Coordinates of C-alpha atoms in Angstrom, one line a residue:
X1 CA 19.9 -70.5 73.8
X2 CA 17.3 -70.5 71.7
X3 CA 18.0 -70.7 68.0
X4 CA 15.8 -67.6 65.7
X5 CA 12.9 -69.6 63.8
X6 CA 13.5 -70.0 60.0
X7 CA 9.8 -68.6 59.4
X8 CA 11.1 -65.3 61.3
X9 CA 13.9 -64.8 59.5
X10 CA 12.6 -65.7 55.9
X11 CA 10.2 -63.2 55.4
X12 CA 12.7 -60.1 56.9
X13 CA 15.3 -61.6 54.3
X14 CA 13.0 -61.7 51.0
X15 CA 11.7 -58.3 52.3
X16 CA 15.0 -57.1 52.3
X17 CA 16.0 -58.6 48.6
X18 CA 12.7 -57.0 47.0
X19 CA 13.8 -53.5 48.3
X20 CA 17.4 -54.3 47.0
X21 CA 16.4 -55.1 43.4
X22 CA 12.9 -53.8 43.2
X23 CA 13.9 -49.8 41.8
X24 CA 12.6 -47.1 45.1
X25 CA 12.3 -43.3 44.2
X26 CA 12.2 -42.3 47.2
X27 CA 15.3 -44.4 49.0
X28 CA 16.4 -43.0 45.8
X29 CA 16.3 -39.5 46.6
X30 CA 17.1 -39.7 50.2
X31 CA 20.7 -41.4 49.1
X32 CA 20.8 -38.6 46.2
X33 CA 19.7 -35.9 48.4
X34 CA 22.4 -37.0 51.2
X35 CA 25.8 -37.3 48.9
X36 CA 24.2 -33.3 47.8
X37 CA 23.8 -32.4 51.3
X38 CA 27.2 -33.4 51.7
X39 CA 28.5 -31.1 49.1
X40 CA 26.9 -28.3 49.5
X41 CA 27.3 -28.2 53.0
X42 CA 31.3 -28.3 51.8
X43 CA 31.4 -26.0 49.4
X44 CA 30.4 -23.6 51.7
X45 CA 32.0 -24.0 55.1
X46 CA 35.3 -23.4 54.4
X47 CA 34.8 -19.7 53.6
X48 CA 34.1 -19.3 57.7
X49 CA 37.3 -21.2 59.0
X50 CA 39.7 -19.7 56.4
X51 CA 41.3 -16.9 59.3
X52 CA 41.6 -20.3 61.9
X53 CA 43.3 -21.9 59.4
X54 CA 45.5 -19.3 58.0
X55 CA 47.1 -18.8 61.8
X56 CA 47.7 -22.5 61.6
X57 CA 49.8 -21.9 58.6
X58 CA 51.4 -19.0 59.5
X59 CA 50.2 -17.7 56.4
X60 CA 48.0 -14.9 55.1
X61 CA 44.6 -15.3 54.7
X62 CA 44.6 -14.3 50.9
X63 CA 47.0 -17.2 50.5
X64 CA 43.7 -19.4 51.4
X65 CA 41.8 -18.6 48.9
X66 CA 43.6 -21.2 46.6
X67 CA 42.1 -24.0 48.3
X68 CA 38.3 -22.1 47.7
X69 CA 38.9 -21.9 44.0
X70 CA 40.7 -24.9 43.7
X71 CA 37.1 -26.6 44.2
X72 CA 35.7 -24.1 41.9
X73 CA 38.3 -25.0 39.3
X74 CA 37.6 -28.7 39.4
X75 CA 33.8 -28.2 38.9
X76 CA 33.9 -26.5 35.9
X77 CA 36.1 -29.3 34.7
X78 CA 34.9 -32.1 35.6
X79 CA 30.7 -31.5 35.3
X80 CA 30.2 -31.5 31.7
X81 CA 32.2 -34.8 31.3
X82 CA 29.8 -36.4 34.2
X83 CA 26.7 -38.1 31.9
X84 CA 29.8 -39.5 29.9
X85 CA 31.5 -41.5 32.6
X86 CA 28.0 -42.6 33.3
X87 CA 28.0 -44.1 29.4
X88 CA 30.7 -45.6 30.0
X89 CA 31.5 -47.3 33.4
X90 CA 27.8 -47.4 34.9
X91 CA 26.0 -45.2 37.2
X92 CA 26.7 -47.1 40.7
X93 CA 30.2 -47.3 39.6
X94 CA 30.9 -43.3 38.7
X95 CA 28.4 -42.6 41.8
X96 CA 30.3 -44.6 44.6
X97 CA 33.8 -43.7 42.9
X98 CA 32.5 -39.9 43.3
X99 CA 31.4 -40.5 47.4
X100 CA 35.1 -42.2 47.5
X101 CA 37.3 -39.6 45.6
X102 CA 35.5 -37.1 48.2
X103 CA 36.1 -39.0 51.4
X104 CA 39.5 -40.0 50.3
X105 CA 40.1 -35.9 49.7
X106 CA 38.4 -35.0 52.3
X107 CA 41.0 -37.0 54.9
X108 CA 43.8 -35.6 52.9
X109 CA 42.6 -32.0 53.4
X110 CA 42.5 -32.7 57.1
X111 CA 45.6 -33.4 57.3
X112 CA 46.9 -31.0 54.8
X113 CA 50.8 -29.9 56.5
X114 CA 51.2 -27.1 53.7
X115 CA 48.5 -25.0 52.2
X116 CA 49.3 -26.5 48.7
X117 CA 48.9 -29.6 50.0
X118 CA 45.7 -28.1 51.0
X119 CA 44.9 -26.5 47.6
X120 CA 45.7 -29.8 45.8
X121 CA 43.1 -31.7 48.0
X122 CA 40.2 -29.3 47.4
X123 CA 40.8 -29.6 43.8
X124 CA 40.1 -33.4 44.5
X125 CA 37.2 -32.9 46.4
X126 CA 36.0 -30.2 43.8
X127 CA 36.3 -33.3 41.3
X128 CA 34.7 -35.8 43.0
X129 CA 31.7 -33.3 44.0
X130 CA 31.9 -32.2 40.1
X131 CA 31.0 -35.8 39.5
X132 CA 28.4 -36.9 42.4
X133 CA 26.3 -34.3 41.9
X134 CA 25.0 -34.7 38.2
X135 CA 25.6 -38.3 38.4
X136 CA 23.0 -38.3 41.6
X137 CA 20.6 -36.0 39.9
X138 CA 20.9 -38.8 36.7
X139 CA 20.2 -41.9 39.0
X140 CA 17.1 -40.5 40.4
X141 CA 15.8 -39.0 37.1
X142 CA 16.2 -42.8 35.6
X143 CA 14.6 -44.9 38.0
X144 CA 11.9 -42.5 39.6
X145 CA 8.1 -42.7 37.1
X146 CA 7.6 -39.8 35.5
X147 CA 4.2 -38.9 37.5
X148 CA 6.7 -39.2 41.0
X149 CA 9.7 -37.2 39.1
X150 CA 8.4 -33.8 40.7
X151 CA 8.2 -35.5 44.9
X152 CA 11.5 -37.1 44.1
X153 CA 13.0 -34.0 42.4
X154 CA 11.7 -32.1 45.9
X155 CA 13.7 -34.0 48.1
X156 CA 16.9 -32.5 45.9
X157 CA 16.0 -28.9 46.2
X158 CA 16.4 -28.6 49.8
X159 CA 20.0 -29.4 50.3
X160 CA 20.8 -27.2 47.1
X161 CA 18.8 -24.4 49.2
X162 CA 20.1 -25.1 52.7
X163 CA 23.6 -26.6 52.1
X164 CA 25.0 -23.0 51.2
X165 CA 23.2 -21.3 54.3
X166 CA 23.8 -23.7 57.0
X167 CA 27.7 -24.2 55.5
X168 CA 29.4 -20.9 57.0
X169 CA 27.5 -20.7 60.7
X170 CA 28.5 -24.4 60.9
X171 CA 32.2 -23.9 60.1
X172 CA 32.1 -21.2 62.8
X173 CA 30.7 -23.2 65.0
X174 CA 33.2 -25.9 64.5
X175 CA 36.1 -23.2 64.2
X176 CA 34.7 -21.9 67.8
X177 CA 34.6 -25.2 69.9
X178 CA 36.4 -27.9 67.8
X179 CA 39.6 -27.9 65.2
X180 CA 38.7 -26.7 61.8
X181 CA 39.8 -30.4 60.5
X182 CA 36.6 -31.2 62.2
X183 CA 35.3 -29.3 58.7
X184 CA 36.8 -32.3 56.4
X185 CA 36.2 -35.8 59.5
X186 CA 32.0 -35.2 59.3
X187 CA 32.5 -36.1 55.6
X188 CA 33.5 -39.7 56.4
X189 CA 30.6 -41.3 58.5
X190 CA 28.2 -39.3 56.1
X191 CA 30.7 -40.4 52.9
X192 CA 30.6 -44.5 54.3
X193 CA 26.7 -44.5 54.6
X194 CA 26.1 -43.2 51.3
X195 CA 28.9 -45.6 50.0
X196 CA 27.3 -48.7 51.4
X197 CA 23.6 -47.5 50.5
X198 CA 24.9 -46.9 46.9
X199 CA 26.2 -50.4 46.9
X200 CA 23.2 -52.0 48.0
X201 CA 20.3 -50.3 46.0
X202 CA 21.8 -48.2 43.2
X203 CA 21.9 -49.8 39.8
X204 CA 24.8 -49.8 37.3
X205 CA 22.4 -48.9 34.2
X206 CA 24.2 -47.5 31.4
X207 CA 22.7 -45.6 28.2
X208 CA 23.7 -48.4 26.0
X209 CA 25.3 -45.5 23.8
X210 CA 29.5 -44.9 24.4
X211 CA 30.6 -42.3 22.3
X212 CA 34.6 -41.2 22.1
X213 CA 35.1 -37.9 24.4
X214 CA 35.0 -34.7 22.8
X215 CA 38.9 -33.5 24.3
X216 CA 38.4 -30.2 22.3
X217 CA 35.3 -29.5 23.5
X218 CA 36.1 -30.6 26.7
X219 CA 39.2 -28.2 27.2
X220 CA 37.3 -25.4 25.2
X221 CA 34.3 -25.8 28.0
X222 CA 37.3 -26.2 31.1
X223 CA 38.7 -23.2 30.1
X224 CA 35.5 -21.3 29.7
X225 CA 33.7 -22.1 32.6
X226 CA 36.8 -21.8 34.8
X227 CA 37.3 -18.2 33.8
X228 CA 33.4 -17.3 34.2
X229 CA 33.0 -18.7 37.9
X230 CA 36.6 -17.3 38.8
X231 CA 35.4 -13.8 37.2
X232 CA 32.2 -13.8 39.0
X233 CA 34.2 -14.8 42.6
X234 CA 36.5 -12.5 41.6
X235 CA 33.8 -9.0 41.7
X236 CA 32.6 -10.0 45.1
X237 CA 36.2 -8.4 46.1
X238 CA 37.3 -5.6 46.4
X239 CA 40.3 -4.1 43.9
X240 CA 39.8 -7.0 41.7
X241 CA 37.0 -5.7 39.4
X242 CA 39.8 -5.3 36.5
X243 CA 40.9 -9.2 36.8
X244 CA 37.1 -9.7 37.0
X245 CA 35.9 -8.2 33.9
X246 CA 39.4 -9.7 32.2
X247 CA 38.2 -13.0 33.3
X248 CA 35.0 -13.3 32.3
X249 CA 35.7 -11.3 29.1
X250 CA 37.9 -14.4 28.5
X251 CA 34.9 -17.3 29.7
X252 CA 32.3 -15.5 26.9
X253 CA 35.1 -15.4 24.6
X254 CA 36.2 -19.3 24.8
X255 CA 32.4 -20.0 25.4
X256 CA 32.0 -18.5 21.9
X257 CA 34.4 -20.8 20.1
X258 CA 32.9 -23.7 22.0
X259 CA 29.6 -23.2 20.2
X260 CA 31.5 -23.0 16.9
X261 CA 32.8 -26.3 17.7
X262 CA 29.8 -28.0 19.0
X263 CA 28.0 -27.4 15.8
X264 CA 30.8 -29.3 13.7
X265 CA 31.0 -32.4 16.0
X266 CA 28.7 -35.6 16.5
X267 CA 28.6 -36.2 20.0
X268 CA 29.9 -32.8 22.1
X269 CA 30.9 -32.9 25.7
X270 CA 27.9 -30.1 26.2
X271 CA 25.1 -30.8 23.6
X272 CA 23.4 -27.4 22.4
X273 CA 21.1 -29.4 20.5
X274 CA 19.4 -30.2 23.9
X275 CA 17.7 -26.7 23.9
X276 CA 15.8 -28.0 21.0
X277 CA 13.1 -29.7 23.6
X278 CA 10.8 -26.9 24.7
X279 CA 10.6 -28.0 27.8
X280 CA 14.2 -28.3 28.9
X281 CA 15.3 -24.8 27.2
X282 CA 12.4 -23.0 28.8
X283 CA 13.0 -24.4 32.2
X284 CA 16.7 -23.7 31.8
X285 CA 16.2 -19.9 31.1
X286 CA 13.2 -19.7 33.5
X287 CA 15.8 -21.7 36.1
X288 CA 18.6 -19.0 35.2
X289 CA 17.0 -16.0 35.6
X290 CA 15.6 -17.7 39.1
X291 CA 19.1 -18.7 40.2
X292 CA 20.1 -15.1 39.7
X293 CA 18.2 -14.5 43.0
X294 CA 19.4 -17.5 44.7
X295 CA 22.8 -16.8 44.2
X296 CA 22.3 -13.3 45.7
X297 CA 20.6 -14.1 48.7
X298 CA 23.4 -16.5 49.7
X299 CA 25.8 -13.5 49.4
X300 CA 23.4 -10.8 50.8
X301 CA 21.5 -12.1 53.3
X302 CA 24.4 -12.7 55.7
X303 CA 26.0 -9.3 55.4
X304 CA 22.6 -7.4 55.8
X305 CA 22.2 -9.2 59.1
X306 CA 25.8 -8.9 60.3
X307 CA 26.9 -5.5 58.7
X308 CA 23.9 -4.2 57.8
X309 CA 21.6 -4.6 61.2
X310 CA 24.5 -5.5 63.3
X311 CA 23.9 -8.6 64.4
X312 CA 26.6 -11.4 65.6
X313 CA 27.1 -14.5 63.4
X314 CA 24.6 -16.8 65.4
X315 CA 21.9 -15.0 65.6
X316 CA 22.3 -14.0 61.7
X317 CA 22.9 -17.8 61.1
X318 CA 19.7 -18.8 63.5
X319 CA 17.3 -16.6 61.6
X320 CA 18.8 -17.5 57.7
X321 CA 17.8 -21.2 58.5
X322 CA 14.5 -20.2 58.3
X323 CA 14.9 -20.0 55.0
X324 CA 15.8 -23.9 55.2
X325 CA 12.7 -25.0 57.3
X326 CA 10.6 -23.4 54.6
X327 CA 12.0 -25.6 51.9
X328 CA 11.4 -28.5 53.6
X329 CA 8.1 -27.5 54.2
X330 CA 7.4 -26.8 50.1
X331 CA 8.0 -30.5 50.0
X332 CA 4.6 -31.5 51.8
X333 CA 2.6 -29.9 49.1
X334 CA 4.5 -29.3 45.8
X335 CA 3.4 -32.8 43.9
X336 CA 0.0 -31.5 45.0
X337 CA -0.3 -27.9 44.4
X338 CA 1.7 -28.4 40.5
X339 CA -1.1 -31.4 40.1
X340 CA -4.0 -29.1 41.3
X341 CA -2.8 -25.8 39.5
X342 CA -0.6 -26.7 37.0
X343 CA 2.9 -26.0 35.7
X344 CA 2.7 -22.9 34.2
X345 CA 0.4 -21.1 36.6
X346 CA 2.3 -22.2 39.8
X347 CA 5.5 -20.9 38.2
X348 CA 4.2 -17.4 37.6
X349 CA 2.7 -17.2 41.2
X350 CA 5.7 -18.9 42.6
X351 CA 7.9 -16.3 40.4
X352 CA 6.4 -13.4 41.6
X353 CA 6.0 -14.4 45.2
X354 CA 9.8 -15.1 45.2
X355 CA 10.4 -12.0 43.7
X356 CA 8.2 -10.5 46.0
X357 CA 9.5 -12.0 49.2
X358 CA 13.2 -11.5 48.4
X359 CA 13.0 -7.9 47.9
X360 CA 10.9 -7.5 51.2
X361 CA 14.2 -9.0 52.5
X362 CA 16.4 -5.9 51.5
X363 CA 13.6 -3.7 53.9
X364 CA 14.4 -5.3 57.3
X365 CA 15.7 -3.2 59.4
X366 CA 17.0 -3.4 63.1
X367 CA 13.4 -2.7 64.5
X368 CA 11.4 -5.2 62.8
X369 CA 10.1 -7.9 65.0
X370 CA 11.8 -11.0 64.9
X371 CA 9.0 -13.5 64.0
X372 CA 8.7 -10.7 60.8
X373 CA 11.3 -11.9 59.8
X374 CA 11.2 -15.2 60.5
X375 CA 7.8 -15.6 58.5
X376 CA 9.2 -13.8 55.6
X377 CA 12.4 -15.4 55.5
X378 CA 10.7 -18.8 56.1
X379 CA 8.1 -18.1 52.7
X380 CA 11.0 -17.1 50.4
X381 CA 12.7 -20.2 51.2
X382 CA 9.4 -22.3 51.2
X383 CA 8.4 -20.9 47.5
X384 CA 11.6 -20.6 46.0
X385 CA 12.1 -24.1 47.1
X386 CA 8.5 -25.6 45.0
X387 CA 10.1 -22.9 42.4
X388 CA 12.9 -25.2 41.7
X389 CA 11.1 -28.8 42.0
X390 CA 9.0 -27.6 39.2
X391 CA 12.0 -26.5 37.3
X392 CA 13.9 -29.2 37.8
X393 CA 11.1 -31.8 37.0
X394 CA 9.3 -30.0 34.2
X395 CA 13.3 -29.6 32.3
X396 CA 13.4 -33.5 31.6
X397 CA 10.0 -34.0 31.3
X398 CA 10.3 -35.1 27.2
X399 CA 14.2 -35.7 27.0
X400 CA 14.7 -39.7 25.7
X401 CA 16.5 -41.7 28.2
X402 CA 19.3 -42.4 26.0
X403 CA 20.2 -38.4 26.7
X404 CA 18.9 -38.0 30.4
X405 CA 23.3 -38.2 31.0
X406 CA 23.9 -35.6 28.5
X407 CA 21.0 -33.3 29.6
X408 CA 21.6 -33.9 33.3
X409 CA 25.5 -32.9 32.7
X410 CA 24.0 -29.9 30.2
X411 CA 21.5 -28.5 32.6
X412 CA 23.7 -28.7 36.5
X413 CA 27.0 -27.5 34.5
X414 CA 24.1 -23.8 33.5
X415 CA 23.1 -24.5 37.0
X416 CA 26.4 -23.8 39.2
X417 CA 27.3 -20.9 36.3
X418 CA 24.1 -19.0 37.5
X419 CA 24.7 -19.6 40.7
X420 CA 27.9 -17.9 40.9
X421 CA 26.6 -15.1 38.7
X422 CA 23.8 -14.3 41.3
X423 CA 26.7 -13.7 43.8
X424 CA 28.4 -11.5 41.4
X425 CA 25.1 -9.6 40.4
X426 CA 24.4 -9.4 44.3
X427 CA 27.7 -7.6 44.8
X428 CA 27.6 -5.2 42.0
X429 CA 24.8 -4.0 42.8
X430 CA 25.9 -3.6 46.7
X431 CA 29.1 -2.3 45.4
X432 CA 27.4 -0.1 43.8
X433 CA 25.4 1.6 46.3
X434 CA 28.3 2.3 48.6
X435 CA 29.3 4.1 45.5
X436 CA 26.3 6.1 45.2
X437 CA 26.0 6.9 48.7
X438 CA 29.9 7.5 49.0
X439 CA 30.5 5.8 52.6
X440 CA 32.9 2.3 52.5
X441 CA 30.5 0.2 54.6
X442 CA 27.2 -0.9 53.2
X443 CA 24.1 0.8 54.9
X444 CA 21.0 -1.1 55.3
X445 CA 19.7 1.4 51.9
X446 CA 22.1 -0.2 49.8
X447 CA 20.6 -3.7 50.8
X448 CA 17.2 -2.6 50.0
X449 CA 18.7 -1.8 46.2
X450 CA 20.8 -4.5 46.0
X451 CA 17.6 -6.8 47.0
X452 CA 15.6 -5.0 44.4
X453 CA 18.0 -5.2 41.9
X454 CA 18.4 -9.0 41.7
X455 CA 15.0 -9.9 42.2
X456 CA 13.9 -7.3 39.3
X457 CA 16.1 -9.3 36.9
X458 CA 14.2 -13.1 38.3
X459 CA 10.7 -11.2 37.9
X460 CA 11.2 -10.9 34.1
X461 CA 11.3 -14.8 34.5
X462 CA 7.5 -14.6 34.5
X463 CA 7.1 -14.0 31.1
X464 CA 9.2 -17.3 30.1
X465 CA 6.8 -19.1 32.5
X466 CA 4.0 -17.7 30.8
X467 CA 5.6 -19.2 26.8
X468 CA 5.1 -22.7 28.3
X469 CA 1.9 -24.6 27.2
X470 CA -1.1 -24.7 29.4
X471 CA -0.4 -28.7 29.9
X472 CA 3.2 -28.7 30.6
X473 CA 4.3 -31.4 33.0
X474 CA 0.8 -33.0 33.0
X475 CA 2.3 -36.7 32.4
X476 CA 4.8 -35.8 35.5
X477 CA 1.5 -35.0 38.1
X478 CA -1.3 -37.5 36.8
X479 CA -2.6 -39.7 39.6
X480 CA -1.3 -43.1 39.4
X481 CA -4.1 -45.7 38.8
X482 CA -3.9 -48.1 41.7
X483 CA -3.2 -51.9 40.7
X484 CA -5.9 -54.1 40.3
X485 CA -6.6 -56.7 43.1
X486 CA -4.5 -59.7 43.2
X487 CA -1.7 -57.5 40.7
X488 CA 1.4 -57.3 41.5
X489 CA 2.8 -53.4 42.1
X490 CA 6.1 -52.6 40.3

């Protein structure tokens, strides 16, 4: 047997330690972008194996939905209070402990024998999601430069995008051929990958700042956000617009005695004074009146296809990922387009093209040709998708690193609020067709108003676009100079 040469293996091992410790954006983001993948994907796919699982309970159906907002719960908890375990215990340690408390949840929903059992382990899994997600979006903003922020910040948009569509025509397909514990198992290998890649080449970096937790604020913000996502689930169902208007009622209230108490203490859980920097409160209401859309489509998009048009859940699911393979697409050329044209102008054109295409979506009818709309579907996904890279770049753009934990925590906390209120505006404003036209199912008409409806409220989002100055996000798309000869590239 011949033993390996020491010059052979030398070179593969230093080359291995200088991508360990040397910091790597884009590894970065691919580890980042997987763990969100991951919980998007989640969050989602339950929804389609909930009637599978309710005959293995001998149970209801209704009595299922504990274990949807039994996730929902813990996110509103746990978000704002993500940047501050970061402070504390290190980013690689909140990170990996996140990827574990989800794996380790994920197992015990599997083999959940009751449906509280069940309802408990998705408020786990809710936690530890609450927790990866901010945290991932921190790690990336801290060690990727400032003129690679908006590539890296691309490679986060698509799961975000795609997780939510590809969730429910997976779970159906693992509902149809496999056992829906199959849902909770594909979380492991993904789960022990990111683990080990975590390990390996995330660092622990801290903010060097550990304030005390703000408990009032953090209950105050618990309570509030819990009662505006349940609210918002809630008007998606029928005979529940009373509990929904109660509910959220009760989140605006709360939210309302959280800003009295943020403005009395040092160091809150959710820092107002964040919206101070231009750039992160413009891109936050830009971001919010955006999201209204994407929340919508989500919820919209399906049932036009399956109720409205008649289709069966594969083909609706085959033609809504082309809304995913035009996200991933937006990635080839965003750095370039926001570096040729600039912030502010690609948001308005991306604005109104998003706007645009969505509400084309709420036309298709059953005797469109498909490639139609494939194409359109495949642009709304591909320009909502460079929407949100600029967004999400352009938000953090002059925050100091000492707060990137606090902003981070600040801005995805907004972010999942919206998202859940584009459902809710979605179904009012279906709802509220069927009312109009007096029939109980919706009608392809009510689509087209519904469509219209939301993407009238993202339009307006233009004129925020247009309050940005002309150079905004310059320092995040300037070349980079390359390194002089014999220099050594950090």
């Amino acid at each position: 047997m011949t033993c390996p040469d020491n010059s052979t293996i030398a070179p593969a091992a230093n080359w291995f330690e200088r991508l360990r410790t040397t910091p790597n954006y884009r590894l970065t983001a691919l580890i980042v972008a997987s763990a969100m993948f991951m919980e998007q994907v989640d969050a989602t796919v339950l929804a389609t194996a909930l009637p599978t699982m309710a005959r293995d309970y001998h149970a209801p159906v209704v009595n299922l939905s504990s274990a949807i907002t039994a996730y929902l719960l813990a996110l509103a908890i746990f978000i704002p209070v993500s940047g501050r375990l970061v402070d504390r215990l290190g980013a690689r340690t909140v990170f990996r402990g996140a990827v574990l408390i989800f794996m380790g949840s994920s197992v015990l929903c599997a083999f959940a024998p009751t449906i509280g059992w069940l309802t408990a382990a998705r408020f786990l899994q809710g936690m530890g999601g609450a927790i990866m997600v901010p945290v991932g979006r921190l790690v990336l903003l801290r060690v990727a430069p400032k003129d690679q922020l908006v590539t890296a910040t691309a490679w986060l948009i698509t799961p975000v995008l795609i997780g939510p569509i590809i969730g429910p025509p997976l779970g159906g397909l693992i509902v149809t051929h496999l056992d829906w514990r199959w849902i909770f198992y594909l979380n492991l290998p993904m789960g022990a990958l990111g683990v080990t890649l975590i390990s390996l080449f995330i660092d622990n970096g801290r903010s060097g700042e550990r304030h005390p937790l703000d408990f009032i604020g953090f209950l105050l913000s618990a309570v509030s956000l819990g009662c505006l996502l349940f609210g918002f689930e809630s008007v998606s169902r029928a005979g529940e617009g009373l509990k929904a208007g109660l509910l959220i009622s009760a989140g605006l209230a709360i939210a309302l005695f959280y800003v009295a108490h943020a403005r009395r203490v040092t160091h809150p859980v959710l820092d107002l004074t964040l919206l101070r920097d231009q750039s992160f409160r413009l891109s936050m209401m830009a971001g919010s009146l955006t999201r209204i859309t994407q929340g919508a489509q989500t919820f919209l998009t399906p049932l036009l296809f399956q109720v409205g048009l008649g289709m069966n859940a594969a083909a609706s699911g085959a033609l809504i990922l082309s809304i995913a393979v035009g996200a991933m697409l937006a990635k080839t050329i965003t750095t370039q387009t926001l570096r040729r044209f600039g912030f502010r102008n690609s948001m308005i054109v991306n604005g109104l093209a998003t706007s645009a295409l969505y509400a084309t979506c709420g036309l298709f009818r059953a005797d469109w040709p498909t490639p139609v709309i494939i194409i359109v579907l495949g642009l709304s996904g591909f320009f909502m998708s460079m929407q949100f890279s600029a967004y999400n770049s352009i938000a953090f753009e002059t925050i100091e690193p000492q707060r990137l934990s606090t902003a981070s925590s600040f801005y995805f906390t907004f972010q999942q609020v919206l998202l859940s209120l584009g459902v809710c505006m979605g179904a009012i404003a279906l709802h509220g067709g069927m009312i109009v036209g007096r029939h109980a199912e919706p009608r392809p008409l009510d689509f087209t108003v519904a469509f219209a409806i939301v993407c009238g409220i993202t339009v307006t989002a233009v004129f925020v676009h247009r309050a940005f100055p002309a150079n905004a996000g310059a320092a995040l798309t300037r070349p980079r100079v390359a390194p002089e000869r014999g220099a050594t590239a950090q």
